[in-house]
Amino acid sequence: MKISVIGAGYVGLTTAACLAEIGHSVRCADNDEIKLALLRNGQLPFFEPHLEYVVSRNCNAGRLQFETTEKAVAGAEVIFICVGTPPLENGEADLSAVANVALTIAQRTTGYCLVIEKSTVPVQTGAQLKRQLQLYAGKGLKCDLVSNPEFLREGSAIQDFFHPDRIVIGVEREEAAAQLREIYRPILDQTFKCPVHAECTHTQKPAWIVTDTNSSELIKHASNSFLAMKISFINMVADLCEAVGADVTKVALGMAMDPRIGPAFLNPGIGFGGFCFPKDVQAFVRIASKAGCDFSLLKEVENINKRRIERFIEKIRQELWVIRGRKIAVLGLAFKPNTDDVRFAPALEILRSLVREGAIVSAYDPQATEKAKAVFPDVRYCASPYEAAQDAEAILITTEWQEFSNMDWDRLRKIVSRSLIVDGRNMFNPAELTSRGFHYISIGRQPAFSLDEDPPIAPSAELHSALK
Ligand code: UGA
């Protein structure tokens, strides 16, 4: 099928490349000329595992091209809208990019067109889009408007696209659902050859969920808000554990064994970040309030999350007493591992706070240094964790990159001026780090607590194995 994807960001580019991979002929558009030039040159504007490979093999096979929005929309029969919906100052989503695409579609398309809204939008946006298309369209444009929210996680977007848990669509007509089903058939049936299959863990057939447009739009915001709520919940449990002398890893594990709760998103830490959860929770509160529902539960989720940074800084302050003039190594800048995205990254908030208090900060991240530099230039960025840790009085773990689990602890202990680790992601085993000579502080756990005879395993590994 010939498909146009508007927007070459995390969602659009992944969608375009993966749709091309399963056999469609895709034109991917963006109105950022610099981004288009990069993509045509075989370069990606951001880091996402496997994406470069999938883009390049589909460009080479002639199934994926990059165009301006006007060109990609002209005469198109299937259009995915994947443009950004950033937060406005009042917390609502800015829908101007979505509205602009609708206008371009209305002006440039004739005949039949299936318009698929994939950007994360407030409920009832589909109805507005449809109205806009009808108002501005020339004679002869007939279109179906479908909501098809994305559930891609940065860092594993390719795996999530090829092997999703569910594909949700919101439609008004059965014919539109049938067309969408045809587009996704290789994924629904899992009949395509996955180019990164060896690394994919979730390969059962996805659920196909067909709803009305409003419900589909709500599913996206409700899902992200629920996951954010889980994180804030476990973060509060972690604080309680610290107050009463319990271990949040064990508590989370005990909770996770109940299939109604499950193990995912029970890792406490410095809070959720990124371009999705903070803005989506905020937007969902606004959507609810406009509809006359006071979603105060979610307001508290936000408040708890905001307090994570100060609570983490307080842990550092308790150890160092005065932060001004102290040498601190910050390991991790991205909002989560396997991405270079620093938007709303808790690590950057921590960095900002330390610099404001006068700390001498050295930072390292395997991928996100350039993006962090662009928003926050006044820090010494290093080429390795060892360079960052040289003479440091504290090492902070702010993103749980796999690379950090393989660090040479003996080497680190020799180069720091004080063997203190404050781990905001509960990456390491307290007993093990203590036995290696570090004073190790984490979130909601006892300093070197172990009831097991064998050395305890790291919390996320424990939770992950509970998942299997
Ligand atoms: C999230 C959702 O997981 C996707 O399903 C959704 O499609 C996407 O938003 C979106 O709306 O586009 P993403 O923001 O890439 O994906 O990242 P997550 O893996 O969900 O993590 C979000 C934040 O929560 C990160 O800062 C992470 O460190 C934090 N987190 C996650 C925790 O603090 N604890 C956990 O247990 C899990």
Coordinates of C-alpha atoms and ligand atoms in Angstrom, one line a residue:
M1 CA 0.0 0.0 0.0
K2 CA 1.2 3.6 -0.6
I3 CA 1.4 5.4 2.7
S4 CA 2.4 8.9 3.7
V5 CA 3.7 9.6 7.2
I6 CA 3.8 13.2 8.3
G7 CA 6.4 14.0 11.0
A8 CA 9.8 12.4 11.2
G9 CA 10.3 12.5 15.0
Y10 CA 10.5 9.4 17.2
V11 CA 7.0 8.2 16.4
G12 CA 6.9 9.3 12.7
L13 CA 10.3 8.0 11.6
T14 CA 9.8 4.7 13.4
T15 CA 6.3 4.3 12.0
A16 CA 7.5 5.1 8.5
A17 CA 10.6 2.8 8.5
C18 CA 8.6 -0.1 10.1
L19 CA 5.7 0.2 7.7
A20 CA 8.2 0.2 4.8
E21 CA 9.8 -2.9 6.3
I22 CA 6.6 -4.8 6.3
G23 CA 6.2 -4.1 2.6
H24 CA 4.5 -0.7 2.1
S25 CA 5.7 2.1 0.0
V26 CA 6.2 5.0 2.3
R27 CA 6.8 8.7 1.9
C28 CA 7.9 10.3 5.2
A29 CA 7.6 14.0 5.5
D30 CA 8.8 16.7 7.8
N31 CA 8.7 20.5 7.5
D32 CA 12.2 20.8 9.0
E33 CA 14.5 21.0 6.0
I34 CA 17.6 20.3 8.0
K35 CA 16.1 17.0 9.3
L36 CA 15.1 16.1 5.8
A37 CA 18.6 16.7 4.5
L38 CA 20.1 14.6 7.2
L39 CA 17.7 11.7 6.5
R40 CA 18.3 11.9 2.8
N41 CA 21.9 11.6 3.6
G42 CA 21.4 8.4 5.6
Q43 CA 21.8 10.1 9.0
L44 CA 19.3 10.1 11.9
P45 CA 18.4 13.2 13.9
F46 CA 18.3 11.1 17.1
F47 CA 19.5 7.8 18.5
E48 CA 17.2 4.9 18.6
P49 CA 18.5 1.3 18.6
H50 CA 18.1 -0.5 15.2
L51 CA 16.3 2.5 13.6
E52 CA 19.2 3.5 11.5
Y53 CA 19.5 0.0 10.1
V54 CA 15.8 -0.3 9.3
V55 CA 15.7 3.2 7.7
S56 CA 18.7 2.5 5.5
R57 CA 17.7 -0.9 4.3
N58 CA 14.3 0.4 3.3
C59 CA 15.7 3.5 1.6
N60 CA 18.0 1.2 -0.3
A61 CA 15.1 -1.1 -1.3
G62 CA 13.3 2.0 -2.6
R63 CA 10.4 1.6 -0.2
L64 CA 11.1 4.6 1.9
Q65 CA 11.5 8.2 0.8
F66 CA 11.7 11.6 2.5
E67 CA 9.7 14.5 1.2
T68 CA 8.2 17.8 2.2
T69 CA 4.8 17.7 3.8
E70 CA 3.1 19.3 0.7
K71 CA 4.6 16.7 -1.6
A72 CA 3.9 13.7 0.6
V73 CA 0.3 14.7 1.1
A74 CA -0.5 15.5 -2.6
G75 CA -2.6 12.7 -3.9
A76 CA -2.0 10.4 -0.9
E77 CA -4.6 7.8 -0.1
V78 CA -3.4 6.9 3.4
I79 CA -1.8 9.5 5.7
F80 CA -0.5 8.9 9.2
I81 CA -0.3 12.1 11.2
C82 CA 2.7 11.8 13.6
V83 CA 3.6 15.4 14.4
G84 CA 4.4 16.7 17.9
T85 CA 1.9 17.8 20.4
P86 CA 4.1 19.6 23.0
P87 CA 2.7 21.1 26.2
L88 CA 1.4 24.6 26.3
E89 CA 2.1 26.7 29.4
N90 CA -1.3 25.7 30.9
G91 CA -0.6 22.0 30.5
E92 CA -2.8 21.5 27.5
A93 CA -1.4 19.9 24.3
D94 CA -0.5 22.3 21.6
L95 CA -2.4 21.0 18.6
S96 CA -1.3 23.6 16.1
A97 CA 1.0 21.2 14.2
V98 CA -1.8 18.6 13.9
A99 CA -4.2 21.4 12.7
N100 CA -1.6 22.6 10.1
V101 CA -1.3 19.0 8.7
A102 CA -5.1 18.8 8.5
L103 CA -5.2 22.0 6.5
T104 CA -2.5 20.8 4.1
I105 CA -4.4 17.5 3.6
A106 CA -7.6 19.4 2.9
Q107 CA -5.9 21.6 0.4
R108 CA -3.8 19.1 -1.4
T109 CA -5.8 15.9 -1.5
T110 CA -8.7 14.9 -3.7
G111 CA -10.7 11.7 -3.9
Y112 CA -10.6 9.2 -1.0
C113 CA -8.2 9.5 1.8
L114 CA -7.7 7.5 5.1
V115 CA -6.3 9.9 7.7
I116 CA -4.8 8.2 10.7
E117 CA -4.2 10.3 13.9
K118 CA -1.2 8.8 15.6
S119 CA 0.1 11.8 17.5
T120 CA -0.9 11.8 21.2
V121 CA -4.0 14.0 21.3
P122 CA -6.8 14.9 23.8
V123 CA -10.0 13.1 23.5
Q124 CA -12.3 14.6 20.8
T125 CA -9.5 15.7 18.6
G126 CA -10.5 13.3 15.9
A127 CA -13.9 14.9 15.7
Q128 CA -12.3 18.3 15.4
L129 CA -9.9 17.0 12.7
K130 CA -12.7 15.6 10.7
R131 CA -14.6 18.9 10.9
Q132 CA -11.5 20.8 9.8
L133 CA -11.0 18.5 6.9
Q134 CA -14.6 18.9 5.8
L135 CA -14.5 22.6 6.2
Y136 CA -11.4 23.3 4.2
A137 CA -11.5 20.5 1.7
G138 CA -12.0 21.2 -2.0
K139 CA -14.8 19.4 -3.8
G140 CA -14.4 15.7 -4.1
L141 CA -12.4 14.9 -0.9
K142 CA -13.9 12.1 1.0
C143 CA -12.1 10.9 4.0
D144 CA -12.2 8.5 7.0
L145 CA -10.6 9.7 10.2
V146 CA -9.1 7.0 12.4
S147 CA -7.4 7.3 15.8
N148 CA -4.5 4.9 16.1
P149 CA -2.5 5.8 19.3
E150 CA 1.1 4.6 19.5
F151 CA 2.5 2.8 22.5
L152 CA 6.2 2.9 21.4
R153 CA 8.8 3.3 24.1
E154 CA 11.9 5.2 23.2
G155 CA 14.9 2.9 23.4
S156 CA 12.8 -0.1 22.2
A157 CA 10.5 1.5 19.6
I158 CA 11.4 -0.9 16.8
Q159 CA 10.7 -3.9 19.0
D160 CA 7.4 -2.3 20.1
F161 CA 6.3 -1.5 16.6
F162 CA 7.0 -5.0 15.2
H163 CA 5.8 -6.9 18.3
P164 CA 3.2 -4.8 20.1
D165 CA 0.9 -6.1 22.9
R166 CA -2.0 -4.4 21.1
I167 CA -3.0 -2.3 18.2
V168 CA -5.8 0.1 19.1
I169 CA -7.9 1.9 16.5
G170 CA -10.9 4.2 16.8
V171 CA -13.2 4.3 13.8
E172 CA -16.5 5.5 12.6
R173 CA -17.0 3.0 9.8
E174 CA -16.1 -0.7 9.5
E175 CA -14.5 -0.1 6.1
A176 CA -11.9 2.1 7.6
A177 CA -11.1 -0.6 10.3
A178 CA -10.7 -3.1 7.5
Q179 CA -8.3 -0.9 5.7
L180 CA -6.2 -0.4 8.8
R181 CA -6.3 -4.1 9.5
E182 CA -4.8 -4.6 6.0
I183 CA -2.0 -2.1 6.6
Y184 CA -1.1 -3.9 9.9
R185 CA -1.8 -7.5 8.7
P186 CA 1.9 -8.7 8.7
I187 CA 2.3 -7.5 12.3
L188 CA -1.1 -8.7 13.4
D189 CA -0.3 -12.2 12.0
Q190 CA 3.4 -11.9 12.9
T191 CA 4.2 -13.2 9.3
F192 CA 6.9 -10.8 8.4
K193 CA 10.6 -11.4 8.9
C194 CA 11.7 -9.2 11.7
P195 CA 15.0 -7.5 10.9
V196 CA 15.9 -7.3 14.6
H197 CA 14.1 -10.5 15.7
A198 CA 17.0 -12.0 17.7
E199 CA 16.6 -9.2 20.2
C200 CA 12.8 -9.2 20.4
T201 CA 11.3 -10.9 23.4
H202 CA 7.6 -10.4 22.8
T203 CA 6.5 -12.2 19.7
Q204 CA 3.0 -13.4 20.3
K205 CA 0.2 -12.0 18.0
P206 CA -1.0 -8.6 19.2
A207 CA -4.6 -7.9 20.3
W208 CA -6.6 -6.0 17.7
I209 CA -8.8 -3.5 19.6
V210 CA -11.4 -1.6 17.6
T211 CA -13.3 1.2 19.4
D212 CA -14.9 4.5 18.6
T213 CA -12.6 7.5 18.1
N214 CA -13.1 9.1 21.6
S215 CA -12.4 5.8 23.4
S216 CA -9.3 5.2 21.4
E217 CA -7.9 8.6 22.2
L218 CA -8.7 8.1 25.8
I219 CA -6.9 4.7 25.9
K220 CA -3.6 6.4 25.1
H221 CA -3.8 9.1 27.8
A222 CA -5.3 6.7 30.4
S223 CA -2.5 4.2 29.7
N224 CA 0.4 6.6 30.1
S225 CA -1.2 8.2 33.2
F226 CA -1.8 4.8 34.8
L227 CA 1.9 3.8 34.3
A228 CA 3.0 7.2 35.7
M229 CA 0.7 6.5 38.7
K230 CA 2.4 3.2 39.3
I231 CA 5.8 4.9 39.3
S232 CA 4.7 7.6 41.8
F233 CA 3.1 4.9 43.9
I234 CA 6.2 2.8 44.2
N235 CA 8.3 6.0 44.8
M236 CA 6.1 6.8 47.8
V237 CA 6.4 3.2 49.0
A238 CA 10.2 3.6 48.7
D239 CA 10.1 6.7 50.9
L240 CA 8.0 4.8 53.5
C241 CA 10.5 1.9 53.4
E242 CA 13.3 4.4 54.2
A243 CA 11.3 5.8 57.1
V244 CA 10.5 2.4 58.7
G245 CA 13.5 0.4 57.7
A246 CA 12.0 -1.9 55.0
D247 CA 13.3 -2.7 51.5
V248 CA 11.3 -1.5 48.5
T249 CA 12.8 -4.2 46.3
K250 CA 11.3 -6.9 48.4
V251 CA 8.1 -5.0 48.8
A252 CA 7.8 -4.5 45.0
L253 CA 8.7 -8.1 44.3
G254 CA 6.0 -9.3 46.8
M255 CA 3.5 -7.0 45.1
A256 CA 4.5 -8.0 41.6
M257 CA 3.8 -11.7 42.2
D258 CA 0.1 -10.8 42.2
P259 CA -0.9 -11.0 38.5
R260 CA -3.4 -8.2 39.1
I261 CA -0.4 -5.9 39.9
G262 CA 2.4 -7.3 37.8
P263 CA 6.1 -6.4 38.0
A264 CA 6.4 -3.7 35.4
F265 CA 6.9 0.0 36.3
L266 CA 7.6 -0.7 40.0
N267 CA 11.2 0.5 39.9
P268 CA 11.5 3.5 42.3
G269 CA 14.0 6.3 41.7
I270 CA 14.3 9.9 40.7
G271 CA 10.9 9.9 39.0
F272 CA 9.6 9.7 35.5
G273 CA 10.7 12.0 32.7
G274 CA 10.8 12.1 28.9
F275 CA 8.5 13.8 26.5
C276 CA 5.5 11.6 27.2
F277 CA 4.6 10.9 30.8
P278 CA 5.1 14.4 32.3
K279 CA 3.1 16.1 29.4
D280 CA 0.5 13.4 29.1
V281 CA -0.3 13.3 32.8
Q282 CA -0.6 17.1 32.8
A283 CA -2.8 17.1 29.6
F284 CA -5.0 14.3 31.0
V285 CA -5.7 16.4 34.2
R286 CA -6.7 19.3 31.9
I287 CA -8.8 17.2 29.7
A288 CA -10.7 15.8 32.7
S289 CA -11.1 19.2 34.3
K290 CA -12.6 20.6 31.0
A291 CA -15.0 17.7 31.0
G292 CA -16.0 18.5 34.6
C293 CA -14.0 15.7 36.3
D294 CA -11.5 16.6 39.0
F295 CA -8.7 14.0 38.5
S296 CA -6.9 15.0 41.7
L297 CA -5.4 11.6 41.9
L298 CA -3.2 12.5 38.9
K299 CA -2.4 15.9 40.3
E300 CA -0.8 14.0 43.2
V301 CA 1.0 11.7 40.8
E302 CA 2.6 14.8 39.3
N303 CA 3.4 16.4 42.7
I304 CA 5.1 13.2 44.0
N305 CA 7.1 13.1 40.8
K306 CA 8.3 16.7 41.2
R307 CA 9.4 16.1 44.7
R308 CA 11.8 13.2 43.6
I309 CA 14.5 15.6 42.5
E310 CA 14.7 17.5 45.8
R311 CA 14.6 14.3 47.8
F312 CA 17.5 12.9 45.8
I313 CA 19.5 16.1 46.3
E314 CA 18.7 15.9 50.0
K315 CA 20.4 12.5 50.1
I316 CA 23.5 14.0 48.6
R317 CA 23.4 16.9 51.0
Q318 CA 23.1 14.6 54.0
E319 CA 26.4 12.9 52.9
L320 CA 28.4 15.9 51.7
W321 CA 26.8 18.4 54.2
V322 CA 27.6 21.4 51.9
I323 CA 27.3 21.0 48.2
R324 CA 29.0 24.2 47.1
G325 CA 32.5 23.5 45.8
R326 CA 32.1 19.7 46.0
K327 CA 33.2 17.7 43.0
I328 CA 30.3 15.5 41.9
A329 CA 30.2 13.0 39.0
V330 CA 26.8 12.6 37.3
L331 CA 26.5 9.3 35.4
G332 CA 23.5 9.4 33.0
L333 CA 21.8 12.4 31.3
A334 CA 19.2 10.8 29.1
F335 CA 15.7 10.4 30.6
K336 CA 16.1 6.7 30.4
P337 CA 18.7 4.2 28.9
N338 CA 19.1 3.5 25.2
T339 CA 18.1 7.0 24.0
D340 CA 19.8 10.3 23.6
D341 CA 16.6 12.1 24.6
V342 CA 17.0 14.6 27.5
R343 CA 13.6 16.2 27.3
F344 CA 12.2 16.5 30.9
A345 CA 15.1 14.2 32.0
P346 CA 15.3 13.9 35.8
A347 CA 19.1 13.8 35.4
L348 CA 19.2 17.3 33.9
E349 CA 17.0 18.6 36.8
I350 CA 19.5 17.1 39.2
L351 CA 22.4 18.7 37.2
R352 CA 20.7 22.1 37.2
S353 CA 20.1 21.9 41.0
L354 CA 23.7 20.9 41.8
V355 CA 25.1 23.7 39.6
R356 CA 22.7 26.2 41.2
E357 CA 24.1 25.2 44.6
G358 CA 27.7 25.6 43.4
A359 CA 28.8 22.0 42.9
I360 CA 31.6 21.3 40.5
V361 CA 29.9 18.8 38.2
S362 CA 31.4 16.4 35.7
A363 CA 28.9 14.5 33.6
Y364 CA 28.9 11.4 31.4
D365 CA 26.3 9.7 29.2
P366 CA 26.9 7.1 26.5
Q367 CA 24.6 8.9 24.0
A368 CA 23.0 12.0 25.3
T369 CA 26.0 14.4 25.8
E370 CA 25.4 16.5 22.7
K371 CA 21.7 17.0 23.5
A372 CA 22.5 17.8 27.1
K373 CA 25.2 20.3 26.1
A374 CA 22.7 22.1 23.9
V375 CA 20.3 22.8 26.8
F376 CA 22.9 23.0 29.6
P377 CA 26.3 24.1 28.4
D378 CA 27.8 25.1 31.8
V379 CA 29.0 21.6 32.9
R380 CA 32.1 19.6 32.2
Y381 CA 31.1 16.8 29.9
C382 CA 33.4 13.7 29.9
A383 CA 34.2 10.9 27.5
S384 CA 34.0 8.1 30.0
P385 CA 32.6 7.4 33.5
Y386 CA 36.2 7.3 34.8
E387 CA 37.0 10.8 33.5
A388 CA 33.8 12.1 35.2
A389 CA 34.7 10.3 38.4
Q390 CA 38.3 11.5 38.7
D391 CA 38.7 13.2 42.2
A392 CA 34.9 13.1 42.7
E393 CA 33.5 13.2 46.2
A394 CA 30.3 11.5 45.1
I395 CA 29.2 9.5 42.0
L396 CA 25.6 9.8 41.2
I397 CA 23.7 7.3 39.0
T398 CA 21.0 9.1 37.2
T399 CA 20.2 6.9 34.2
E400 CA 20.5 3.1 34.4
W401 CA 22.6 2.5 31.3
Q402 CA 23.8 -1.1 30.9
E403 CA 27.3 0.2 30.4
F404 CA 27.4 1.3 34.1
S405 CA 26.8 -2.3 35.3
N406 CA 30.2 -3.3 33.8
M407 CA 32.2 -0.5 35.4
D408 CA 35.6 -1.4 36.9
W409 CA 34.9 -0.7 40.6
D410 CA 38.5 -1.1 41.7
R411 CA 39.6 1.5 39.2
L412 CA 36.8 3.8 40.2
R413 CA 37.6 3.5 43.9
K414 CA 41.2 4.4 43.2
I415 CA 40.4 7.6 41.3
V416 CA 37.7 9.1 43.4
S417 CA 38.5 11.3 46.4
R418 CA 35.6 9.7 48.4
S419 CA 34.0 6.3 47.6
L420 CA 30.4 7.5 47.8
I421 CA 27.8 6.3 45.3
V422 CA 24.3 7.8 45.4
D423 CA 22.2 5.6 43.0
G424 CA 18.9 7.2 41.8
R425 CA 18.0 4.2 39.8
N426 CA 18.6 1.3 42.2
M427 CA 20.9 -0.2 39.6
F428 CA 23.3 -2.0 41.9
N429 CA 23.3 -4.5 44.7
P430 CA 23.9 -2.7 48.0
A431 CA 25.8 -5.6 49.5
E432 CA 28.1 -6.0 46.5
L433 CA 29.0 -2.3 46.3
T434 CA 29.6 -2.2 50.0
S435 CA 31.9 -5.2 49.8
R436 CA 33.8 -3.3 47.0
G437 CA 34.6 -0.5 49.4
F438 CA 31.9 2.0 48.5
H439 CA 29.5 3.8 50.7
Y440 CA 26.4 3.1 48.7
I441 CA 23.1 4.9 49.0
S442 CA 20.0 4.1 46.9
I443 CA 16.3 4.6 47.0
G444 CA 14.1 2.8 49.6
R445 CA 16.6 0.1 50.4
Q446 CA 18.8 -0.7 53.4
P447 CA 22.5 0.1 52.9
A448 CA 23.8 -3.5 52.7
F449 CA 20.7 -5.5 53.4
S450 CA 20.4 -9.1 52.5
L451 CA 18.4 -11.9 54.1
D452 CA 19.5 -14.3 51.4
E453 CA 22.4 -16.6 51.8
D454 CA 23.4 -16.0 48.2
P455 CA 24.3 -12.4 47.3
P456 CA 21.0 -10.7 46.4
I457 CA 20.4 -9.9 42.7
A458 CA 19.9 -6.3 41.5
P459 CA 16.3 -5.1 41.8
S460 CA 15.5 -4.6 38.2
A461 CA 16.9 -8.0 37.3
E462 CA 14.8 -9.5 40.0
L463 CA 11.7 -7.8 38.8
H464 CA 12.5 -8.6 35.2
S465 CA 12.9 -12.3 36.0
A466 CA 9.6 -12.1 37.8
L467 CA 8.1 -10.9 34.6
K468 CA 9.1 -14.0 32.6
Ligands
UGA1 C1 6.1 5.9 27.3 C2 5.2 4.7 27.3 O1 5.8 3.6 28.1 C3 4.9 4.2 25.9 O2 4.0 3.1 25.9 C4 4.3 5.4 25.1 O3 4.0 5.1 23.8 C5 5.2 6.6 25.2 O4 5.5 7.0 26.6 C6 4.6 7.7 24.4 O5 3.6 8.2 24.9 O6 5.1 8.1 23.4 P1 8.7 6.4 27.1 O7 8.4 7.8 27.5 O8 9.6 6.1 25.9 O9 7.3 5.6 26.8 O10 9.4 5.7 28.3 P2 9.1 4.7 29.5 O11 9.9 3.5 29.4 O12 7.6 4.5 29.7 O13 9.7 5.5 30.8 C7 9.1 6.7 31.2 C8 9.8 7.3 32.4 O14 9.4 6.5 33.5 C9 11.3 7.2 32.4 O15 11.9 8.4 32.9 C10 11.7 6.0 33.2 O16 13.0 6.1 33.8 C11 10.6 6.1 34.3 N1 10.3 4.8 35.0 C12 9.8 3.8 34.3 C13 10.5 4.7 36.3 O17 11.0 5.7 37.0 N2 10.3 3.5 37.0 C14 9.8 2.5 36.3 O18 9.5 1.4 36.9 C15 9.6 2.6 34.9

